[in-house]
Amino acid sequence: MQMDAQNLAFRDSVFDMVISRNITWVLENPERAYGEWLRVLKPHGKLINFDANWFLHLRDDTARRNFEEGQAAVVEHGFELKESDHGEELDNIFRELPLSCCWRPQWDFMTLANMGCEEIAVKFSLPKGLYDEYYEQLYKTIPTFMICVVKAD
């Protein structure tokens, strides 16, 4: 089924697990999405979200320097740096997304804790091989993370 992740059409407490990958960063109201995902989980259900600070480098100097280090690593490993395939217009859109100014997964952890979640785990070192060697180097300074929550009773 296709629907808005921030406004799910499901009843409360119907799923054992909700898994999300690389969607939260692009939502206009990611906190609402977390609320919806928790709403549709059964008690003791698990929420697993994979994401990263994909565009924090557009708004934060430290993240920009980290991103530039990733670009330099790409070149040092013998790859030609690929031009951005989204251009300035999309960069402007990405820059305005709510999570493009947040350090993550810290934001996710605090948001979920404020929603009453108590069992929250974050994993930073995901298995090798998620990306080809080019993107392994480019994204090493903005690693993908996994955050896992067990819904309370």
Short mmCIF file of C-alpha atoms in Angstrom, two decimals:
data_model
loop_
_atom_site.label_atom_id
_atom_site.label_comp_id
_atom_site.label_asym_id
_atom_site.label_seq_id
_atom_site.Cartn_x
_atom_site.Cartn_y
_atom_site.Cartn_z
CA MET A 1 0.00 0.00 0.00
CA GLN A 2 1.19 3.48 -0.74
CA MET A 3 0.34 6.28 1.68
CA ASP A 4 1.72 9.26 3.58
CA ALA A 5 4.10 8.02 6.29
CA GLN A 6 2.94 10.94 8.46
CA ASN A 7 -0.76 10.07 8.19
CA LEU A 8 -1.24 6.31 8.13
CA ALA A 9 -4.67 4.86 7.32
CA PHE A 10 -4.20 1.88 9.65
CA ARG A 11 -5.96 1.28 12.96
CA ASP A 12 -4.01 1.58 16.21
CA SER A 13 -1.84 -1.32 17.40
CA VAL A 14 -1.99 -3.60 14.34
CA PHE A 15 1.67 -4.28 13.45
CA ASP A 16 4.42 -6.22 15.20
CA MET A 17 7.12 -4.26 13.39
CA VAL A 18 7.56 -1.07 11.37
CA ILE A 19 10.73 -0.70 9.29
CA SER A 20 11.76 2.48 7.52
CA ARG A 21 14.79 3.18 5.36
CA ASN A 22 15.99 6.61 4.21
CA ILE A 23 12.62 8.33 4.41
CA THR A 24 12.63 10.32 7.64
CA TRP A 25 15.14 12.90 6.38
CA VAL A 26 12.81 14.00 3.56
CA LEU A 27 9.58 14.38 5.56
CA GLU A 28 8.10 17.78 6.34
CA ASN A 29 7.03 16.50 9.79
CA PRO A 30 9.27 13.60 10.83
CA GLU A 31 8.09 13.79 14.45
CA ARG A 32 4.54 13.12 13.28
CA ALA A 33 5.77 10.13 11.26
CA TYR A 34 7.41 8.66 14.37
CA GLY A 35 4.15 9.20 16.23
CA GLU A 36 2.18 7.43 13.51
CA TRP A 37 4.60 4.51 13.36
CA LEU A 38 4.39 4.07 17.12
CA ARG A 39 0.59 4.38 17.02
CA VAL A 40 0.20 1.45 14.61
CA LEU A 41 2.59 -0.79 16.57
CA LYS A 42 1.25 -3.35 19.00
CA PRO A 43 2.60 -3.19 22.57
CA HIS A 44 6.15 -4.59 22.54
CA GLY A 45 6.27 -4.06 18.76
CA LYS A 46 9.52 -2.86 17.20
CA LEU A 47 10.23 0.24 15.18
CA ILE A 48 13.45 0.12 13.16
CA ASN A 49 14.56 3.15 11.18
CA PHE A 50 17.65 3.40 8.97
CA ASP A 51 18.71 6.89 7.93
CA ALA A 52 21.60 9.39 7.92
CA ASN A 53 22.44 13.10 7.97
CA TRP A 54 22.19 13.21 4.19
CA PHE A 55 22.04 16.97 3.77
CA LEU A 56 23.21 18.45 7.06
CA HIS A 57 26.29 19.61 5.13
CA LEU A 58 24.11 22.21 3.39
CA ARG A 59 23.41 23.99 6.69
CA ASP A 60 26.20 23.14 9.13
CA ASP A 61 29.89 24.05 8.79
CA THR A 62 31.17 20.99 10.67
CA ALA A 63 29.02 18.67 8.59
CA ARG A 64 30.19 20.45 5.42
CA ARG A 65 33.84 19.87 6.38
CA ASN A 66 33.04 16.20 7.09
CA PHE A 67 31.31 15.87 3.72
CA GLU A 68 34.31 17.47 1.99
CA GLU A 69 36.57 14.94 3.76
CA GLY A 70 34.43 12.18 2.26
CA GLN A 71 34.81 13.76 -1.18
CA ALA A 72 38.58 13.92 -0.70
CA ALA A 73 38.65 10.24 0.32
CA VAL A 74 36.83 9.36 -2.90
CA VAL A 75 39.55 11.07 -4.94
CA GLU A 76 42.35 9.55 -2.81
CA HIS A 77 40.95 6.08 -3.59
CA GLY A 78 41.27 6.75 -7.31
CA PHE A 79 37.69 7.61 -8.15
CA GLU A 80 36.57 10.60 -10.14
CA LEU A 81 34.24 12.69 -8.02
CA LYS A 82 30.74 12.46 -9.47
CA GLU A 83 28.90 15.69 -10.04
CA SER A 84 25.80 16.17 -7.94
CA ASP A 85 22.88 14.81 -9.89
CA HIS A 86 20.29 16.96 -8.17
CA GLY A 87 21.62 20.49 -8.75
CA GLU A 88 21.15 23.79 -6.98
CA GLU A 89 17.34 23.79 -7.14
CA LEU A 90 17.07 20.51 -5.22
CA ASP A 91 19.86 21.56 -2.84
CA ASN A 92 17.69 24.54 -1.93
CA ILE A 93 14.74 22.23 -1.26
CA PHE A 94 16.92 19.81 0.76
CA ARG A 95 18.36 22.73 2.76
CA GLU A 96 14.85 23.65 3.96
CA LEU A 97 13.81 20.17 5.11
CA PRO A 98 13.42 20.02 8.92
CA LEU A 99 16.06 17.32 9.45
CA SER A 100 18.65 19.02 7.25
CA CYS A 101 19.59 21.15 10.26
CA CYS A 102 19.61 18.41 12.94
CA TRP A 103 22.41 16.18 14.12
CA ARG A 104 21.10 12.67 13.82
CA PRO A 105 20.51 10.16 15.31
CA GLN A 106 20.64 12.43 18.37
CA TRP A 107 17.47 14.18 17.18
CA ASP A 108 15.73 10.84 16.62
CA PHE A 109 16.75 9.52 20.04
CA MET A 110 15.52 12.62 21.88
CA THR A 111 12.29 12.78 19.86
CA LEU A 112 11.46 9.15 20.58
CA ALA A 113 12.39 9.54 24.26
CA ASN A 114 10.12 12.58 24.49
CA MET A 115 7.33 10.44 23.02
CA GLY A 116 7.66 8.10 25.97
CA CYS A 117 9.83 5.42 24.39
CA GLU A 118 12.15 3.82 26.92
CA GLU A 119 13.83 1.00 25.00
CA ILE A 120 15.83 2.88 22.36
CA ALA A 121 18.99 1.51 20.76
CA VAL A 122 21.19 3.21 18.16
CA LYS A 123 23.68 1.36 16.00
CA PHE A 124 26.29 3.30 14.04
CA SER A 125 28.44 0.57 12.56
CA LEU A 126 26.26 -1.10 9.97
CA PRO A 127 27.60 -3.96 7.85
CA LYS A 128 30.05 -3.26 5.05
CA GLY A 129 28.71 -3.68 1.57
CA LEU A 130 25.67 -1.42 1.87
CA TYR A 131 27.30 0.80 -0.74
CA ASP A 132 29.85 0.29 -3.49
CA GLU A 133 33.41 1.45 -2.74
CA TYR A 134 32.82 4.97 -4.12
CA TYR A 135 29.89 5.62 -1.78
CA GLU A 136 31.59 3.85 1.13
CA GLN A 137 34.27 6.54 0.94
CA LEU A 138 31.88 9.42 0.28
CA TYR A 139 29.54 8.52 3.14
CA LYS A 140 32.10 7.44 5.73
CA THR A 141 31.78 10.86 7.40
CA ILE A 142 27.96 10.75 7.30
CA PRO A 143 27.34 7.13 8.18
CA THR A 144 23.97 5.48 8.00
CA PHE A 145 22.57 4.67 11.42
CA MET A 146 19.89 2.36 12.72
CA ILE A 147 17.59 3.31 15.57
CA CYS A 148 15.41 0.63 17.13
CA VAL A 149 12.56 1.15 19.58
CA VAL A 150 10.43 -1.35 21.45
CA LYS A 151 6.98 0.08 22.10
CA ALA A 152 5.92 0.04 25.74
CA ASP A 153 2.72 -1.61 27.00
#
